[in-house]
Amino acid sequence: MKRIKVIPFDMKYLEDYYNNFNDEITKYQWPDPFESIEDARALLKDFLDEMGKEETLVFAVVDADERFVGSVEMHGLSGDSPELGAWIVESEQGKGYAYEALEYILDYANRKYGKTEFFYEADVRNAGSNKLLSKLADDYEIEALDTEELVTDSGKELKLRGNRLTRKGIA
């Protein structure tokens, strides 16, 4: 039995997305928690519009009972190296859901769009995201790129390292 399902995002998960995209989730990310549910709705509507244009993939990660446990996204589908992102609600972290969701979206992008190279960025201090990256090493060559130190508009100090993932077994 599958532990999670990765499904196209539906606005019925808006409140869960808004409530769980909190300070802890965004600690090592450029975005901050939403100021209002309307801000969350506007961003997700933009993502869904981009998905309709096949520029972005945005999926909800739900458990066996269809409860929202996170999100997995891919931006820049028309480019050579789309960017990956995933987050799992705090209470559900450490269960391997982000890895399963990333495996799903990577395989989906390969099957549907022929994508074999991806960009994944994580703060060097974000142990969970970096562990997740290492779990993908069985199927992907991972090239660590430069680390960029920056300060967000809200004052968060980030140390973001980009990574190029190239699917193994590509001739």
Coordinates of N, CA and C in Angstrom, one line a residue:
M1 N 0.8 -1.2 0.0 CA 0.0 0.0 0.0 C 0.9 1.2 0.0
K2 N 0.5 2.2 -0.8 CA 1.2 3.5 -0.9 C 1.0 4.3 0.3
R3 N 2.1 4.9 0.8 CA 2.0 5.7 2.1 C 1.4 7.1 1.7
I4 N 1.8 7.6 0.6 CA 1.4 8.9 0.2 C 0.9 8.8 -1.3
K5 N 0.2 9.9 -1.7 CA -0.2 10.1 -3.1 C 0.3 11.5 -3.4
V6 N 0.8 11.6 -4.6 CA 1.2 12.9 -5.2 C 0.2 13.2 -6.3
I7 N -0.6 14.3 -6.0 CA -1.7 14.6 -6.9 C -1.7 16.1 -7.3
P8 N -2.2 16.4 -8.5 CA -2.2 17.8 -8.9 C -2.8 18.7 -7.8
F9 N -2.2 19.8 -7.4 CA -2.7 20.6 -6.3 C -4.1 21.0 -6.6
D10 N -4.9 21.0 -5.5 CA -6.3 21.4 -5.6 C -6.5 22.4 -4.5
M11 N -7.3 23.5 -4.8 CA -7.5 24.6 -3.8 C -8.2 24.1 -2.6
K12 N -8.7 22.9 -2.5 CA -9.3 22.4 -1.3 C -8.2 22.2 -0.2
Y13 N -7.0 22.2 -0.6 CA -5.8 22.2 0.3 C -5.3 23.5 0.7
L14 N -5.9 24.6 0.2 CA -5.4 25.9 0.4 C -5.2 26.2 1.9
E15 N -6.2 26.0 2.8 CA -6.0 26.3 4.2 C -4.9 25.5 4.8
D16 N -4.8 24.2 4.5 CA -3.7 23.4 5.0 C -2.3 24.0 4.6
Y17 N -2.2 24.3 3.3 CA -1.0 24.9 2.8 C -0.6 26.1 3.5
Y18 N -1.6 27.0 3.6 CA -1.4 28.3 4.3 C -1.0 28.1 5.8
N19 N -1.7 27.3 6.5 CA -1.5 27.1 7.9 C -0.1 26.4 8.2
N20 N 0.3 25.6 7.3 CA 1.5 24.8 7.6 C 2.8 25.3 7.0
F21 N 2.7 26.3 6.1 CA 3.8 27.0 5.5 C 4.3 28.1 6.5
N22 N 4.9 27.6 7.6 CA 5.1 28.5 8.7 C 6.6 28.9 8.8
D23 N 7.0 29.6 9.9 CA 8.3 30.0 10.2 C 9.4 28.9 10.1
E24 N 9.0 27.8 10.7 CA 10.0 26.6 10.8 C 10.2 26.1 9.3
I25 N 9.1 25.9 8.6 CA 9.2 25.4 7.2 C 10.1 26.3 6.3
T26 N 9.9 27.6 6.5 CA 10.5 28.6 5.7 C 11.9 29.1 6.2
K27 N 12.3 28.6 7.3 CA 13.5 29.0 8.0 C 14.7 29.2 7.1
Y28 N 14.9 28.2 6.2 CA 16.0 28.2 5.3 C 15.6 28.4 3.8
Q29 N 14.5 29.1 3.6 CA 14.0 29.3 2.2 C 13.8 30.8 2.0
W30 N 13.9 31.2 0.7 CA 13.7 32.6 0.4 C 12.3 33.1 0.8
P31 N 11.2 32.3 0.5 CA 9.9 32.8 0.9 C 9.7 32.8 2.4
D32 N 8.8 33.7 2.8 CA 8.4 33.7 4.2 C 7.0 33.2 4.3
P33 N 6.5 32.9 5.5 CA 5.1 32.5 5.6 C 4.2 33.6 5.0
F34 N 3.0 33.2 4.6 CA 2.1 34.1 4.0 C 1.5 35.0 5.0
E35 N 1.3 36.3 4.6 CA 0.7 37.3 5.6 C -0.8 37.0 5.7
S36 N -1.4 36.5 4.7 CA -2.8 36.2 4.7 C -3.2 35.0 3.8
I37 N -4.3 34.4 4.1 CA -4.7 33.3 3.2 C -5.0 33.8 1.8
E38 N -5.3 35.0 1.6 CA -5.5 35.6 0.3 C -4.2 35.6 -0.5
D39 N -3.1 35.9 0.2 CA -1.7 35.9 -0.4 C -1.4 34.4 -0.8
A40 N -1.7 33.5 0.0 CA -1.5 32.1 -0.3 C -2.3 31.7 -1.6
R41 N -3.6 32.1 -1.6 CA -4.5 31.8 -2.7 C -3.9 32.4 -4.0
A42 N -3.5 33.6 -3.9 CA -2.9 34.3 -5.1 C -1.7 33.5 -5.7
L43 N -0.8 33.2 -4.8 CA 0.4 32.5 -5.2 C 0.1 31.1 -5.8
L44 N -0.8 30.4 -5.2 CA -1.2 29.0 -5.7 C -2.0 29.1 -7.0
K45 N -2.8 30.2 -7.1 CA -3.5 30.4 -8.4 C -2.5 30.6 -9.5
D46 N -1.5 31.5 -9.2 CA -0.4 31.7 -10.2 C 0.3 30.4 -10.6
F47 N 0.6 29.6 -9.6 CA 1.3 28.3 -9.8 C 0.3 27.4 -10.7
L48 N -0.9 27.4 -10.4 CA -1.9 26.5 -11.2 C -2.0 27.1 -12.6
D49 N -2.0 28.4 -12.7 CA -2.1 29.0 -14.1 C -0.8 28.5 -14.9
E50 N 0.3 28.6 -14.2 CA 1.6 28.2 -14.9 C 1.6 26.7 -15.2
M51 N 0.9 25.9 -14.3 CA 0.8 24.5 -14.6 C -0.1 24.2 -15.8
G52 N -1.1 25.0 -16.0 CA -1.9 24.9 -17.2 C -1.2 25.2 -18.5
K53 N -0.1 26.1 -18.3 CA 0.7 26.5 -19.5 C 1.9 25.5 -19.6
E54 N 2.0 24.5 -18.8 CA 3.1 23.5 -18.7 C 4.4 24.2 -18.5
E55 N 4.4 25.2 -17.6 CA 5.6 25.9 -17.2 C 6.0 25.4 -15.8
T56 N 5.1 25.0 -15.0 CA 5.3 24.6 -13.6 C 4.5 23.4 -13.3
L57 N 5.0 22.6 -12.4 CA 4.2 21.5 -11.8 C 4.1 21.8 -10.4
V58 N 2.9 21.7 -9.9 CA 2.6 21.8 -8.4 C 1.7 20.7 -8.0
F59 N 2.2 19.9 -7.1 CA 1.4 18.8 -6.6 C 1.2 18.8 -5.1
A60 N 0.1 18.4 -4.6 CA -0.1 18.2 -3.2 C 0.4 16.8 -2.8
V61 N 1.0 16.7 -1.7 CA 1.3 15.4 -1.1 C 0.3 15.1 0.0
V62 N -0.4 14.0 -0.2 CA -1.4 13.6 0.8 C -1.2 12.2 1.3
D63 N -1.7 11.9 2.5 CA -1.5 10.6 3.1 C -2.6 9.7 2.6
A64 N -2.6 8.5 3.1 CA -3.6 7.5 2.7 C -5.1 7.9 3.0
D65 N -5.2 8.8 3.9 CA -6.6 9.4 4.3 C -6.9 10.7 3.5
E66 N -6.0 11.0 2.5 CA -6.2 12.2 1.7 C -5.9 13.5 2.5
R67 N -5.2 13.4 3.7 CA -4.8 14.6 4.4 C -3.6 15.2 3.8
F68 N -3.6 16.5 3.7 CA -2.5 17.3 3.1 C -1.3 17.1 4.0
V69 N -0.1 16.7 3.5 CA 1.1 16.6 4.3 C 2.2 17.4 3.6
G70 N 2.0 18.0 2.5 CA 3.1 18.8 1.9 C 2.8 19.1 0.4
S71 N 3.9 19.6 -0.2 CA 3.8 20.1 -1.5 C 5.1 19.7 -2.2
V72 N 5.1 19.4 -3.5 CA 6.3 19.2 -4.3 C 6.0 20.0 -5.6
E73 N 7.1 20.7 -6.0 CA 6.9 21.6 -7.2 C 8.1 21.5 -8.1
M74 N 7.9 21.9 -9.4 CA 8.9 22.0 -10.3 C 8.6 23.3 -11.2
H75 N 9.6 24.2 -11.2 CA 9.4 25.4 -11.9 C 10.4 25.5 -13.1
G76 N 10.0 26.2 -14.1 CA 10.8 26.4 -15.3 C 10.9 25.2 -16.2
L77 N 9.7 24.5 -16.4 CA 9.7 23.3 -17.2 C 10.1 23.6 -18.7
S78 N 10.0 24.8 -19.2 CA 10.4 25.0 -20.5 C 11.9 25.2 -20.7
G79 N 12.6 25.3 -19.6 CA 14.1 25.4 -19.6 C 14.8 24.1 -19.6
D80 N 16.1 24.1 -19.7 CA 16.9 22.9 -19.7 C 17.0 22.2 -18.4
S81 N 16.9 23.0 -17.3 CA 17.1 22.4 -15.9 C 16.1 23.0 -15.0
P82 N 14.8 22.4 -15.0 CA 13.8 22.9 -14.1 C 14.2 22.8 -12.6
E83 N 13.7 23.7 -11.8 CA 14.0 23.8 -10.4 C 13.0 23.0 -9.6
L84 N 13.5 22.2 -8.6 CA 12.7 21.4 -7.8 C 12.5 22.0 -6.4
G85 N 11.4 21.7 -5.8 CA 11.1 22.2 -4.4 C 10.2 21.2 -3.8
A86 N 10.3 21.0 -2.5 CA 9.4 20.2 -1.7 C 9.4 20.6 -0.3
W87 N 8.3 20.5 0.3 CA 8.2 20.7 1.8 C 7.1 19.8 2.4
I88 N 7.4 19.4 3.6 CA 6.4 18.5 4.3 C 6.1 19.2 5.6
V89 N 4.8 19.1 6.0 CA 4.4 19.7 7.3 C 5.2 19.2 8.4
E90 N 5.5 20.0 9.4 CA 6.4 19.7 10.5 C 6.1 18.3 11.1
S91 N 4.8 18.1 11.4 CA 4.4 16.8 12.1 C 4.6 15.6 11.3
E92 N 4.8 15.7 10.0 CA 5.0 14.6 9.1 C 6.4 14.4 8.6
Q93 N 7.3 15.3 9.1 CA 8.7 15.2 8.6 C 9.4 14.0 9.1
G94 N 10.4 13.5 8.4 CA 11.3 12.4 8.8 C 10.7 11.0 8.5
K95 N 9.6 11.0 7.7 CA 9.0 9.8 7.3 C 9.3 9.3 5.8
G96 N 10.1 10.1 5.2 CA 10.5 9.8 3.8 C 9.5 10.3 2.7
Y97 N 8.5 11.1 3.2 CA 7.5 11.6 2.2 C 8.1 12.5 1.2
A98 N 9.0 13.4 1.6 CA 9.6 14.3 0.6 C 10.4 13.6 -0.5
Y99 N 11.1 12.5 -0.1 CA 11.8 11.7 -1.0 C 10.9 11.0 -2.0
E100 N 9.8 10.5 -1.5 CA 8.8 9.8 -2.4 C 8.2 10.8 -3.3
A101 N 7.9 12.0 -2.8 CA 7.3 13.0 -3.7 C 8.3 13.5 -4.8
L102 N 9.5 13.7 -4.4 CA 10.5 14.1 -5.4 C 10.7 13.0 -6.4
E103 N 10.8 11.8 -6.0 CA 10.9 10.7 -7.0 C 9.8 10.7 -8.0
Y104 N 8.6 10.9 -7.4 CA 7.4 11.0 -8.3 C 7.5 12.1 -9.3
I105 N 7.8 13.3 -8.9 CA 7.8 14.5 -9.8 C 9.0 14.4 -10.8
L106 N 10.1 13.8 -10.4 CA 11.2 13.6 -11.3 C 10.9 12.6 -12.4
D107 N 10.3 11.5 -12.0 CA 9.9 10.5 -13.0 C 8.8 11.1 -13.9
Y108 N 7.9 11.8 -13.3 CA 6.8 12.4 -14.1 C 7.4 13.4 -15.2
A109 N 8.3 14.2 -14.8 CA 8.9 15.2 -15.7 C 9.7 14.5 -16.8
N110 N 10.3 13.4 -16.4 CA 11.1 12.6 -17.4 C 10.1 11.9 -18.4
R111 N 9.1 11.3 -17.9 CA 8.1 10.6 -18.8 C 7.4 11.6 -19.7
K112 N 6.8 12.6 -19.1 CA 6.0 13.5 -19.8 C 6.7 14.6 -20.7
Y113 N 7.9 15.0 -20.2 CA 8.6 16.1 -20.9 C 10.0 15.8 -21.3
G114 N 10.4 14.5 -21.0 CA 11.8 14.1 -21.4 C 12.9 14.8 -20.6
K115 N 12.6 15.4 -19.5 CA 13.6 16.1 -18.7 C 14.5 15.1 -18.0
T116 N 15.8 15.4 -18.1 CA 16.8 14.5 -17.4 C 17.8 15.3 -16.5
E117 N 17.7 16.7 -16.5 CA 18.5 17.5 -15.7 C 17.7 18.4 -14.9
F118 N 18.0 18.6 -13.6 CA 17.2 19.4 -12.7 C 18.1 20.2 -11.8
F119 N 17.5 21.3 -11.2 CA 18.3 22.2 -10.3 C 17.6 22.0 -8.9
Y120 N 18.4 21.8 -7.9 CA 17.9 21.7 -6.6 C 18.7 22.6 -5.7
E121 N 18.1 23.5 -4.9 CA 18.8 24.4 -4.1 C 18.4 24.2 -2.6
A122 N 19.4 24.2 -1.8 CA 19.1 24.0 -0.3 C 20.1 24.8 0.5
D123 N 19.7 25.3 1.6 CA 20.6 26.0 2.5 C 21.5 24.9 3.1
V124 N 22.8 25.2 3.2 CA 23.8 24.3 3.7 C 23.5 23.8 5.1
R125 N 22.7 24.6 5.9 CA 22.4 24.3 7.2 C 21.1 23.4 7.4
N126 N 20.4 23.2 6.3 CA 19.2 22.5 6.3 C 19.5 21.0 6.1
A127 N 19.7 20.3 7.3 CA 20.1 18.9 7.3 C 19.1 18.0 6.5
G128 N 17.8 18.3 6.7 CA 16.8 17.4 6.1 C 16.9 17.5 4.5
S129 N 17.0 18.7 4.0 CA 17.0 18.9 2.6 C 18.3 18.3 2.0
N130 N 19.4 18.4 2.7 CA 20.7 17.9 2.2 C 20.7 16.4 2.3
K131 N 20.1 15.8 3.3 CA 19.9 14.4 3.4 C 19.1 13.8 2.2
L132 N 18.0 14.6 1.9 CA 17.1 14.2 0.8 C 17.9 14.2 -0.5
L133 N 18.7 15.2 -0.7 CA 19.6 15.2 -1.9 C 20.4 14.0 -2.0
S134 N 21.1 13.6 -0.9 CA 21.9 12.4 -0.9 C 21.2 11.1 -1.3
K135 N 19.9 11.1 -0.9 CA 19.1 9.9 -1.2 C 18.8 9.8 -2.7
L136 N 18.9 10.9 -3.4 CA 18.7 10.8 -4.8 C 19.9 10.4 -5.6
A137 N 21.0 10.2 -4.9 CA 22.3 9.9 -5.6 C 22.3 8.5 -6.3
D138 N 21.4 7.6 -5.9 CA 21.4 6.3 -6.6 C 20.9 6.5 -8.1
D139 N 20.0 7.4 -8.3 CA 19.5 7.6 -9.6 C 20.0 8.8 -10.4
Y140 N 20.7 9.7 -9.7 CA 21.1 11.0 -10.3 C 22.6 11.3 -10.0
E141 N 23.3 11.8 -11.0 CA 24.6 12.4 -10.7 C 24.3 13.7 -10.1
I142 N 25.0 14.0 -9.0 CA 24.7 15.3 -8.3 C 26.0 16.1 -8.3
E143 N 25.9 17.3 -8.9 CA 27.0 18.2 -9.0 C 26.7 19.4 -8.1
A144 N 27.5 19.5 -7.0 CA 27.3 20.7 -6.1 C 27.8 21.9 -6.8
L145 N 27.0 23.0 -6.8 CA 27.4 24.2 -7.5 C 27.8 25.2 -6.4
D146 N 28.0 26.5 -6.7 CA 28.4 27.5 -5.7 C 27.4 27.7 -4.7
T147 N 27.9 28.1 -3.5 CA 27.0 28.5 -2.4 C 26.9 30.0 -2.4
E148 N 25.6 30.5 -2.4 CA 25.4 31.9 -2.4 C 24.9 32.3 -1.0
E149 N 25.6 33.3 -0.4 CA 25.1 33.9 0.9 C 24.3 35.1 0.6
L150 N 23.1 35.2 1.1 CA 22.3 36.4 0.8 C 21.3 36.6 2.0
V151 N 20.8 37.8 2.0 CA 19.8 38.2 3.0 C 18.5 38.5 2.3
T152 N 17.4 37.9 2.8 CA 16.1 38.1 2.2 C 15.5 39.4 2.5
D153 N 14.5 39.8 1.9 CA 13.8 41.1 2.2 C 13.4 41.2 3.7
S154 N 13.1 40.0 4.2 CA 12.6 40.0 5.7 C 13.8 39.9 6.6
G155 N 15.0 39.8 6.1 CA 16.2 39.7 7.0 C 16.8 38.3 7.3
K156 N 16.2 37.3 6.7 CA 16.8 36.0 6.9 C 18.1 35.9 6.2
E157 N 19.1 35.3 6.8 CA 20.4 35.1 6.2 C 20.5 33.7 5.7
L158 N 20.6 33.5 4.4 CA 20.6 32.2 3.8 C 22.0 31.9 3.2
K159 N 22.3 30.6 3.2 CA 23.5 30.1 2.5 C 23.1 29.0 1.6
L160 N 22.7 29.4 0.4 CA 22.0 28.5 -0.6 C 23.0 27.9 -1.5
R161 N 23.1 26.5 -1.5 CA 23.9 25.8 -2.4 C 23.0 25.2 -3.5
G162 N 23.4 25.5 -4.8 CA 22.7 24.9 -5.9 C 23.3 23.5 -6.2
N163 N 22.5 22.7 -6.8 CA 22.9 21.4 -7.2 C 22.3 21.0 -8.5
R164 N 23.1 20.5 -9.4 CA 22.6 20.0 -10.7 C 22.5 18.5 -10.6
L165 N 21.3 18.0 -10.8 CA 21.0 16.6 -10.8 C 20.8 16.1 -12.3
T166 N 21.5 15.1 -12.7 CA 21.4 14.6 -14.0 C 21.1 13.1 -13.9
R167 N 20.0 12.7 -14.5 CA 19.5 11.3 -14.4 C 20.6 10.4 -14.9
K168 N 20.9 9.3 -14.2 CA 21.9 8.4 -14.6 C 21.3 7.5 -15.7
G169 N 22.2 6.9 -16.5 CA 21.8 6.0 -17.6 C 21.3 6.7 -18.8
I170 N 21.6 8.0 -19.0 CA 21.2 8.7 -20.2 C 22.4 8.6 -21.2
A171 N 22.1 8.2 -22.4 CA 23.2 8.1 -23.4 C 23.5 9.4 -24.0

